[in-house]
Amino acid sequence: MSNYSDYDLEIMALTVWAEARGESEEGQRAVAWVIRNRYEHPGWWSREKGDGIPDDTIAAVCRDPYQFSCWNANDPNRARLDDPATLRTLGYIRIRALCRDVLDAPDSEDPTNGADYYCTRAVADKTTWARGKTPVATIGHHQFYRLGLDGKGDR
């Protein structure tokens, strides 16, 4: 897949860094695949009008409101995402390369079985949208779900 910008790659890597930096490389890769899966099946998660982010881009998939909690104003990670020093950390640099690998990989390498959502296992039974749903994969501390690729969501 070659239709992504450097900005898309940066935002994707920051999202994976904030959401999964405590996970193994396999867990980080799985979160990156969720972003790619959403990007490849645009829907309501990449079309927030008036937000200044071009629709149906990786940046929109990550940054549109309430898609990935790390970008929410009240999330403790948000200040770190806005800090330019984060882009120079070894963790971010490694995750950026991992994200590039995911974007350039064939679909057959997706360990999430096409997931477009994930939730920490510890809170899955307390999370409204995940309650009662069957995960398509469990990787690290996350359960992965395929719920909204038809563009309608299931929340």
mmCIF file with all atom_site columns, C-alpha atoms in Angstrom:
data_model
loop_
_atom_site.group_PDB
_atom_site.id
_atom_site.type_symbol
_atom_site.label_atom_id
_atom_site.label_alt_id
_atom_site.label_comp_id
_atom_site.label_asym_id
_atom_site.label_entity_id
_atom_site.label_seq_id
_atom_site.pdbx_PDB_ins_code
_atom_site.Cartn_x
_atom_site.Cartn_y
_atom_site.Cartn_z
_atom_site.occupancy
_atom_site.B_iso_or_equiv
_atom_site.pdbx_formal_charge
_atom_site.auth_seq_id
_atom_site.auth_comp_id
_atom_site.auth_asym_id
_atom_site.auth_atom_id
_atom_site.pdbx_PDB_model_num
ATOM 1   C CA . MET A 1 1   ? 0.000   0.000   0.000  1.00 0.00 ? 1   MET A CA 1
ATOM 2   C CA . SER A 1 2   ? 1.667   3.237   -1.057 1.00 0.00 ? 2   SER A CA 1
ATOM 3   C CA . ASN A 1 3   ? -1.088  5.837   -0.812 1.00 0.00 ? 3   ASN A CA 1
ATOM 4   C CA . TYR A 1 4   ? -0.196  7.338   2.544  1.00 0.00 ? 4   TYR A CA 1
ATOM 5   C CA . SER A 1 5   ? 1.720   10.477  3.427  1.00 0.00 ? 5   SER A CA 1
ATOM 6   C CA . ASP A 1 6   ? 4.563   11.036  5.874  1.00 0.00 ? 6   ASP A CA 1
ATOM 7   C CA . TYR A 1 7   ? 2.034   12.825  8.096  1.00 0.00 ? 7   TYR A CA 1
ATOM 8   C CA . ASP A 1 8   ? -0.256  9.770   8.026  1.00 0.00 ? 8   ASP A CA 1
ATOM 9   C CA . LEU A 1 9   ? 2.672   7.550   9.006  1.00 0.00 ? 9   LEU A CA 1
ATOM 10  C CA . GLU A 1 10  ? 3.635   9.929   11.837 1.00 0.00 ? 10  GLU A CA 1
ATOM 11  C CA . ILE A 1 11  ? 0.098   10.049  13.236 1.00 0.00 ? 11  ILE A CA 1
ATOM 12  C CA . MET A 1 12  ? -0.285  6.276   12.952 1.00 0.00 ? 12  MET A CA 1
ATOM 13  C CA . ALA A 1 13  ? 3.020   5.699   14.755 1.00 0.00 ? 13  ALA A CA 1
ATOM 14  C CA . LEU A 1 14  ? 2.121   8.191   17.490 1.00 0.00 ? 14  LEU A CA 1
ATOM 15  C CA . THR A 1 15  ? -1.230  6.434   17.939 1.00 0.00 ? 15  THR A CA 1
ATOM 16  C CA . VAL A 1 16  ? 0.364   2.995   18.226 1.00 0.00 ? 16  VAL A CA 1
ATOM 17  C CA . TRP A 1 17  ? 3.036   4.416   20.536 1.00 0.00 ? 17  TRP A CA 1
ATOM 18  C CA . ALA A 1 18  ? 0.435   5.947   22.858 1.00 0.00 ? 18  ALA A CA 1
ATOM 19  C CA . GLU A 1 19  ? -2.021  3.053   22.747 1.00 0.00 ? 19  GLU A CA 1
ATOM 20  C CA . ALA A 1 20  ? 0.367   0.090   22.826 1.00 0.00 ? 20  ALA A CA 1
ATOM 21  C CA . ARG A 1 21  ? 3.934   1.040   23.747 1.00 0.00 ? 21  ARG A CA 1
ATOM 22  C CA . GLY A 1 22  ? 3.744   -1.311  26.747 1.00 0.00 ? 22  GLY A CA 1
ATOM 23  C CA . GLU A 1 23  ? 2.808   -4.238  24.524 1.00 0.00 ? 23  GLU A CA 1
ATOM 24  C CA . SER A 1 24  ? 5.133   -6.647  22.768 1.00 0.00 ? 24  SER A CA 1
ATOM 25  C CA . GLU A 1 25  ? 6.028   -5.959  19.146 1.00 0.00 ? 25  GLU A CA 1
ATOM 26  C CA . GLU A 1 26  ? 3.265   -8.413  18.197 1.00 0.00 ? 26  GLU A CA 1
ATOM 27  C CA . GLY A 1 27  ? 0.733   -6.390  20.203 1.00 0.00 ? 27  GLY A CA 1
ATOM 28  C CA . GLN A 1 28  ? 1.907   -3.117  18.698 1.00 0.00 ? 28  GLN A CA 1
ATOM 29  C CA . ARG A 1 29  ? 1.708   -4.603  15.220 1.00 0.00 ? 29  ARG A CA 1
ATOM 30  C CA . ALA A 1 30  ? -1.874  -5.733  15.926 1.00 0.00 ? 30  ALA A CA 1
ATOM 31  C CA . VAL A 1 31  ? -2.943  -2.211  16.916 1.00 0.00 ? 31  VAL A CA 1
ATOM 32  C CA . ALA A 1 32  ? -1.318  -0.895  13.722 1.00 0.00 ? 32  ALA A CA 1
ATOM 33  C CA . TRP A 1 33  ? -3.362  -3.422  11.725 1.00 0.00 ? 33  TRP A CA 1
ATOM 34  C CA . VAL A 1 34  ? -6.592  -2.113  13.278 1.00 0.00 ? 34  VAL A CA 1
ATOM 35  C CA . ILE A 1 35  ? -5.663  1.349   11.991 1.00 0.00 ? 35  ILE A CA 1
ATOM 36  C CA . ARG A 1 36  ? -4.878  -0.040  8.537  1.00 0.00 ? 36  ARG A CA 1
ATOM 37  C CA . ASN A 1 37  ? -8.121  -2.041  8.461  1.00 0.00 ? 37  ASN A CA 1
ATOM 38  C CA . ARG A 1 38  ? -10.142 1.066   9.265  1.00 0.00 ? 38  ARG A CA 1
ATOM 39  C CA . TYR A 1 39  ? -8.274  3.080   6.660  1.00 0.00 ? 39  TYR A CA 1
ATOM 40  C CA . GLU A 1 40  ? -8.892  0.468   3.964  1.00 0.00 ? 40  GLU A CA 1
ATOM 41  C CA . HIS A 1 41  ? -12.624 0.445   4.746  1.00 0.00 ? 41  HIS A CA 1
ATOM 42  C CA . PRO A 1 42  ? -13.499 4.104   5.252  1.00 0.00 ? 42  PRO A CA 1
ATOM 43  C CA . GLY A 1 43  ? -16.631 4.786   7.154  1.00 0.00 ? 43  GLY A CA 1
ATOM 44  C CA . TRP A 1 44  ? -17.865 7.003   9.899  1.00 0.00 ? 44  TRP A CA 1
ATOM 45  C CA . TRP A 1 45  ? -14.491 6.803   11.662 1.00 0.00 ? 45  TRP A CA 1
ATOM 46  C CA . SER A 1 46  ? -12.685 9.017   9.177  1.00 0.00 ? 46  SER A CA 1
ATOM 47  C CA . ARG A 1 47  ? -15.227 11.667  8.278  1.00 0.00 ? 47  ARG A CA 1
ATOM 48  C CA . GLU A 1 48  ? -15.429 14.318  10.985 1.00 0.00 ? 48  GLU A CA 1
ATOM 49  C CA . LYS A 1 49  ? -16.432 17.448  9.111  1.00 0.00 ? 49  LYS A CA 1
ATOM 50  C CA . GLY A 1 50  ? -14.691 20.695  9.972  1.00 0.00 ? 50  GLY A CA 1
ATOM 51  C CA . ASP A 1 51  ? -11.817 19.161  11.934 1.00 0.00 ? 51  ASP A CA 1
ATOM 52  C CA . GLY A 1 52  ? -9.119  20.273  9.503  1.00 0.00 ? 52  GLY A CA 1
ATOM 53  C CA . ILE A 1 53  ? -8.016  16.692  8.781  1.00 0.00 ? 53  ILE A CA 1
ATOM 54  C CA . PRO A 1 54  ? -8.602  15.414  5.234  1.00 0.00 ? 54  PRO A CA 1
ATOM 55  C CA . ASP A 1 55  ? -11.294 12.700  5.220  1.00 0.00 ? 55  ASP A CA 1
ATOM 56  C CA . ASP A 1 56  ? -10.451 9.055   4.568  1.00 0.00 ? 56  ASP A CA 1
ATOM 57  C CA . THR A 1 57  ? -6.789  9.377   5.509  1.00 0.00 ? 57  THR A CA 1
ATOM 58  C CA . ILE A 1 58  ? -4.847  7.460   8.120  1.00 0.00 ? 58  ILE A CA 1
ATOM 59  C CA . ALA A 1 59  ? -4.587  10.681  10.119 1.00 0.00 ? 59  ALA A CA 1
ATOM 60  C CA . ALA A 1 60  ? -8.392  11.001  10.112 1.00 0.00 ? 60  ALA A CA 1
ATOM 61  C CA . VAL A 1 61  ? -8.830  7.365   11.145 1.00 0.00 ? 61  VAL A CA 1
ATOM 62  C CA . CYS A 1 62  ? -6.576  8.020   14.153 1.00 0.00 ? 62  CYS A CA 1
ATOM 63  C CA . ARG A 1 63  ? -7.449  11.597  15.093 1.00 0.00 ? 63  ARG A CA 1
ATOM 64  C CA . ASP A 1 64  ? -11.161 11.958  14.510 1.00 0.00 ? 64  ASP A CA 1
ATOM 65  C CA . PRO A 1 65  ? -12.865 12.370  17.893 1.00 0.00 ? 65  PRO A CA 1
ATOM 66  C CA . TYR A 1 66  ? -13.216 9.325   20.132 1.00 0.00 ? 66  TYR A CA 1
ATOM 67  C CA . GLN A 1 67  ? -11.611 6.863   17.753 1.00 0.00 ? 67  GLN A CA 1
ATOM 68  C CA . PHE A 1 68  ? -8.408  6.294   19.715 1.00 0.00 ? 68  PHE A CA 1
ATOM 69  C CA . SER A 1 69  ? -8.526  7.523   23.282 1.00 0.00 ? 69  SER A CA 1
ATOM 70  C CA . CYS A 1 70  ? -4.939  8.768   23.276 1.00 0.00 ? 70  CYS A CA 1
ATOM 71  C CA . TRP A 1 71  ? -6.057  11.725  21.098 1.00 0.00 ? 71  TRP A CA 1
ATOM 72  C CA . ASN A 1 72  ? -8.866  12.756  23.462 1.00 0.00 ? 72  ASN A CA 1
ATOM 73  C CA . ALA A 1 73  ? -8.135  16.030  25.261 1.00 0.00 ? 73  ALA A CA 1
ATOM 74  C CA . ASN A 1 74  ? -8.487  14.433  28.697 1.00 0.00 ? 74  ASN A CA 1
ATOM 75  C CA . ASP A 1 75  ? -6.225  11.440  28.007 1.00 0.00 ? 75  ASP A CA 1
ATOM 76  C CA . PRO A 1 76  ? -2.907  11.480  29.913 1.00 0.00 ? 76  PRO A CA 1
ATOM 77  C CA . ASN A 1 77  ? -1.038  10.541  26.722 1.00 0.00 ? 77  ASN A CA 1
ATOM 78  C CA . ARG A 1 78  ? -2.275  13.558  24.765 1.00 0.00 ? 78  ARG A CA 1
ATOM 79  C CA . ALA A 1 79  ? 0.365   15.976  26.044 1.00 0.00 ? 79  ALA A CA 1
ATOM 80  C CA . ARG A 1 80  ? 3.078   13.490  25.114 1.00 0.00 ? 80  ARG A CA 1
ATOM 81  C CA . LEU A 1 81  ? 1.651   13.180  21.587 1.00 0.00 ? 81  LEU A CA 1
ATOM 82  C CA . ASP A 1 82  ? 1.877   16.943  21.169 1.00 0.00 ? 82  ASP A CA 1
ATOM 83  C CA . ASP A 1 83  ? 5.478   17.065  22.473 1.00 0.00 ? 83  ASP A CA 1
ATOM 84  C CA . PRO A 1 84  ? 7.979   17.116  19.562 1.00 0.00 ? 84  PRO A CA 1
ATOM 85  C CA . ALA A 1 85  ? 10.487  15.273  21.773 1.00 0.00 ? 85  ALA A CA 1
ATOM 86  C CA . THR A 1 86  ? 8.336   12.144  21.495 1.00 0.00 ? 86  THR A CA 1
ATOM 87  C CA . LEU A 1 87  ? 9.260   11.902  17.806 1.00 0.00 ? 87  LEU A CA 1
ATOM 88  C CA . ARG A 1 88  ? 12.909  11.483  18.799 1.00 0.00 ? 88  ARG A CA 1
ATOM 89  C CA . THR A 1 89  ? 12.443  8.612   21.274 1.00 0.00 ? 89  THR A CA 1
ATOM 90  C CA . LEU A 1 90  ? 13.752  5.201   20.290 1.00 0.00 ? 90  LEU A CA 1
ATOM 91  C CA . GLY A 1 91  ? 10.351  3.682   21.061 1.00 0.00 ? 91  GLY A CA 1
ATOM 92  C CA . TYR A 1 92  ? 8.588   5.991   18.615 1.00 0.00 ? 92  TYR A CA 1
ATOM 93  C CA . ILE A 1 93  ? 11.248  5.504   15.927 1.00 0.00 ? 93  ILE A CA 1
ATOM 94  C CA . ARG A 1 94  ? 10.933  1.713   16.228 1.00 0.00 ? 94  ARG A CA 1
ATOM 95  C CA . ILE A 1 95  ? 7.113   1.857   16.126 1.00 0.00 ? 95  ILE A CA 1
ATOM 96  C CA . ARG A 1 96  ? 7.208   4.141   13.082 1.00 0.00 ? 96  ARG A CA 1
ATOM 97  C CA . ALA A 1 97  ? 9.222   1.484   11.216 1.00 0.00 ? 97  ALA A CA 1
ATOM 98  C CA . LEU A 1 98  ? 6.773   -1.187  12.403 1.00 0.00 ? 98  LEU A CA 1
ATOM 99  C CA . CYS A 1 99  ? 3.849   0.908   11.092 1.00 0.00 ? 99  CYS A CA 1
ATOM 100 C CA . ARG A 1 100 ? 5.539   1.320   7.718  1.00 0.00 ? 100 ARG A CA 1
ATOM 101 C CA . ASP A 1 101 ? 5.969   -2.479  7.586  1.00 0.00 ? 101 ASP A CA 1
ATOM 102 C CA . VAL A 1 102 ? 2.260   -2.978  8.369  1.00 0.00 ? 102 VAL A CA 1
ATOM 103 C CA . LEU A 1 103 ? 1.188   -0.482  5.700  1.00 0.00 ? 103 LEU A CA 1
ATOM 104 C CA . ASP A 1 104 ? 3.374   -2.185  3.112  1.00 0.00 ? 104 ASP A CA 1
ATOM 105 C CA . ALA A 1 105 ? 2.505   -5.786  4.095  1.00 0.00 ? 105 ALA A CA 1
ATOM 106 C CA . PRO A 1 106 ? 0.118   -8.048  2.192  1.00 0.00 ? 106 PRO A CA 1
ATOM 107 C CA . ASP A 1 107 ? -3.325  -8.517  3.772  1.00 0.00 ? 107 ASP A CA 1
ATOM 108 C CA . SER A 1 108 ? -2.442  -12.130 4.546  1.00 0.00 ? 108 SER A CA 1
ATOM 109 C CA . GLU A 1 109 ? -0.089  -10.953 7.315  1.00 0.00 ? 109 GLU A CA 1
ATOM 110 C CA . ASP A 1 110 ? -2.883  -9.413  9.439  1.00 0.00 ? 110 ASP A CA 1
ATOM 111 C CA . PRO A 1 111 ? -2.746  -11.162 12.847 1.00 0.00 ? 111 PRO A CA 1
ATOM 112 C CA . THR A 1 112 ? -6.076  -9.586  13.878 1.00 0.00 ? 112 THR A CA 1
ATOM 113 C CA . ASN A 1 113 ? -8.204  -11.373 11.278 1.00 0.00 ? 113 ASN A CA 1
ATOM 114 C CA . GLY A 1 114 ? -9.461  -8.073  9.898  1.00 0.00 ? 114 GLY A CA 1
ATOM 115 C CA . ALA A 1 115 ? -10.240 -6.426  13.252 1.00 0.00 ? 115 ALA A CA 1
ATOM 116 C CA . ASP A 1 116 ? -11.357 -2.813  13.302 1.00 0.00 ? 116 ASP A CA 1
ATOM 117 C CA . TYR A 1 117 ? -11.663 -2.454  17.100 1.00 0.00 ? 117 TYR A CA 1
ATOM 118 C CA . TYR A 1 118 ? -9.693  -3.546  20.124 1.00 0.00 ? 118 TYR A CA 1
ATOM 119 C CA . CYS A 1 119 ? -10.087 -3.307  23.844 1.00 0.00 ? 119 CYS A CA 1
ATOM 120 C CA . THR A 1 120 ? -7.884  -4.106  26.808 1.00 0.00 ? 120 THR A CA 1
ATOM 121 C CA . ARG A 1 121 ? -8.870  -7.529  28.140 1.00 0.00 ? 121 ARG A CA 1
ATOM 122 C CA . ALA A 1 122 ? -9.073  -6.152  31.683 1.00 0.00 ? 122 ALA A CA 1
ATOM 123 C CA . VAL A 1 123 ? -12.013 -3.875  30.814 1.00 0.00 ? 123 VAL A CA 1
ATOM 124 C CA . ALA A 1 124 ? -13.682 -5.648  27.882 1.00 0.00 ? 124 ALA A CA 1
ATOM 125 C CA . ASP A 1 125 ? -16.604 -6.832  30.016 1.00 0.00 ? 125 ASP A CA 1
ATOM 126 C CA . LYS A 1 126 ? -17.117 -3.269  31.300 1.00 0.00 ? 126 LYS A CA 1
ATOM 127 C CA . THR A 1 127 ? -16.903 -1.613  27.864 1.00 0.00 ? 127 THR A CA 1
ATOM 128 C CA . THR A 1 128 ? -20.344 -1.058  26.359 1.00 0.00 ? 128 THR A CA 1
ATOM 129 C CA . TRP A 1 129 ? -19.451 -1.699  22.735 1.00 0.00 ? 129 TRP A CA 1
ATOM 130 C CA . ALA A 1 130 ? -17.390 -4.847  23.531 1.00 0.00 ? 130 ALA A CA 1
ATOM 131 C CA . ARG A 1 131 ? -19.745 -6.467  26.034 1.00 0.00 ? 131 ARG A CA 1
ATOM 132 C CA . GLY A 1 132 ? -21.210 -9.656  24.600 1.00 0.00 ? 132 GLY A CA 1
ATOM 133 C CA . LYS A 1 133 ? -19.106 -9.508  21.428 1.00 0.00 ? 133 LYS A CA 1
ATOM 134 C CA . THR A 1 134 ? -16.777 -12.332 20.433 1.00 0.00 ? 134 THR A CA 1
ATOM 135 C CA . PRO A 1 135 ? -13.194 -11.274 19.749 1.00 0.00 ? 135 PRO A CA 1
ATOM 136 C CA . VAL A 1 136 ? -11.627 -12.434 16.475 1.00 0.00 ? 136 VAL A CA 1
ATOM 137 C CA . ALA A 1 137 ? -8.174  -12.441 18.090 1.00 0.00 ? 137 ALA A CA 1
ATOM 138 C CA . THR A 1 138 ? -6.491  -11.974 21.447 1.00 0.00 ? 138 THR A CA 1
ATOM 139 C CA . ILE A 1 139 ? -2.961  -10.622 21.290 1.00 0.00 ? 139 ILE A CA 1
ATOM 140 C CA . GLY A 1 140 ? -1.077  -9.464  24.361 1.00 0.00 ? 140 GLY A CA 1
ATOM 141 C CA . HIS A 1 141 ? -3.378  -7.534  26.669 1.00 0.00 ? 141 HIS A CA 1
ATOM 142 C CA . HIS A 1 142 ? -5.907  -6.713  23.941 1.00 0.00 ? 142 HIS A CA 1
ATOM 143 C CA . GLN A 1 143 ? -8.926  -8.411  22.444 1.00 0.00 ? 143 GLN A CA 1
ATOM 144 C CA . PHE A 1 144 ? -9.612  -7.599  18.802 1.00 0.00 ? 144 PHE A CA 1
ATOM 145 C CA . TYR A 1 145 ? -13.052 -7.330  17.214 1.00 0.00 ? 145 TYR A CA 1
ATOM 146 C CA . ARG A 1 146 ? -14.440 -7.029  13.698 1.00 0.00 ? 146 ARG A CA 1
ATOM 147 C CA . LEU A 1 147 ? -17.520 -4.874  14.143 1.00 0.00 ? 147 LEU A CA 1
ATOM 148 C CA . GLY A 1 148 ? -17.783 -1.944  11.814 1.00 0.00 ? 148 GLY A CA 1
ATOM 149 C CA . LEU A 1 149 ? -16.099 -2.631  8.488  1.00 0.00 ? 149 LEU A CA 1
ATOM 150 C CA . ASP A 1 150 ? -19.416 -2.261  6.723  1.00 0.00 ? 150 ASP A CA 1
ATOM 151 C CA . GLY A 1 151 ? -19.189 1.451   7.575  1.00 0.00 ? 151 GLY A CA 1
ATOM 152 C CA . LYS A 1 152 ? -22.151 1.313   9.950  1.00 0.00 ? 152 LYS A CA 1
ATOM 153 C CA . GLY A 1 153 ? -20.404 0.287   13.129 1.00 0.00 ? 153 GLY A CA 1
ATOM 154 C CA . ASP A 1 154 ? -21.952 -1.859  15.802 1.00 0.00 ? 154 ASP A CA 1
ATOM 155 C CA . ARG A 1 155 ? -21.812 0.439   18.801 1.00 0.00 ? 155 ARG A CA 1
#
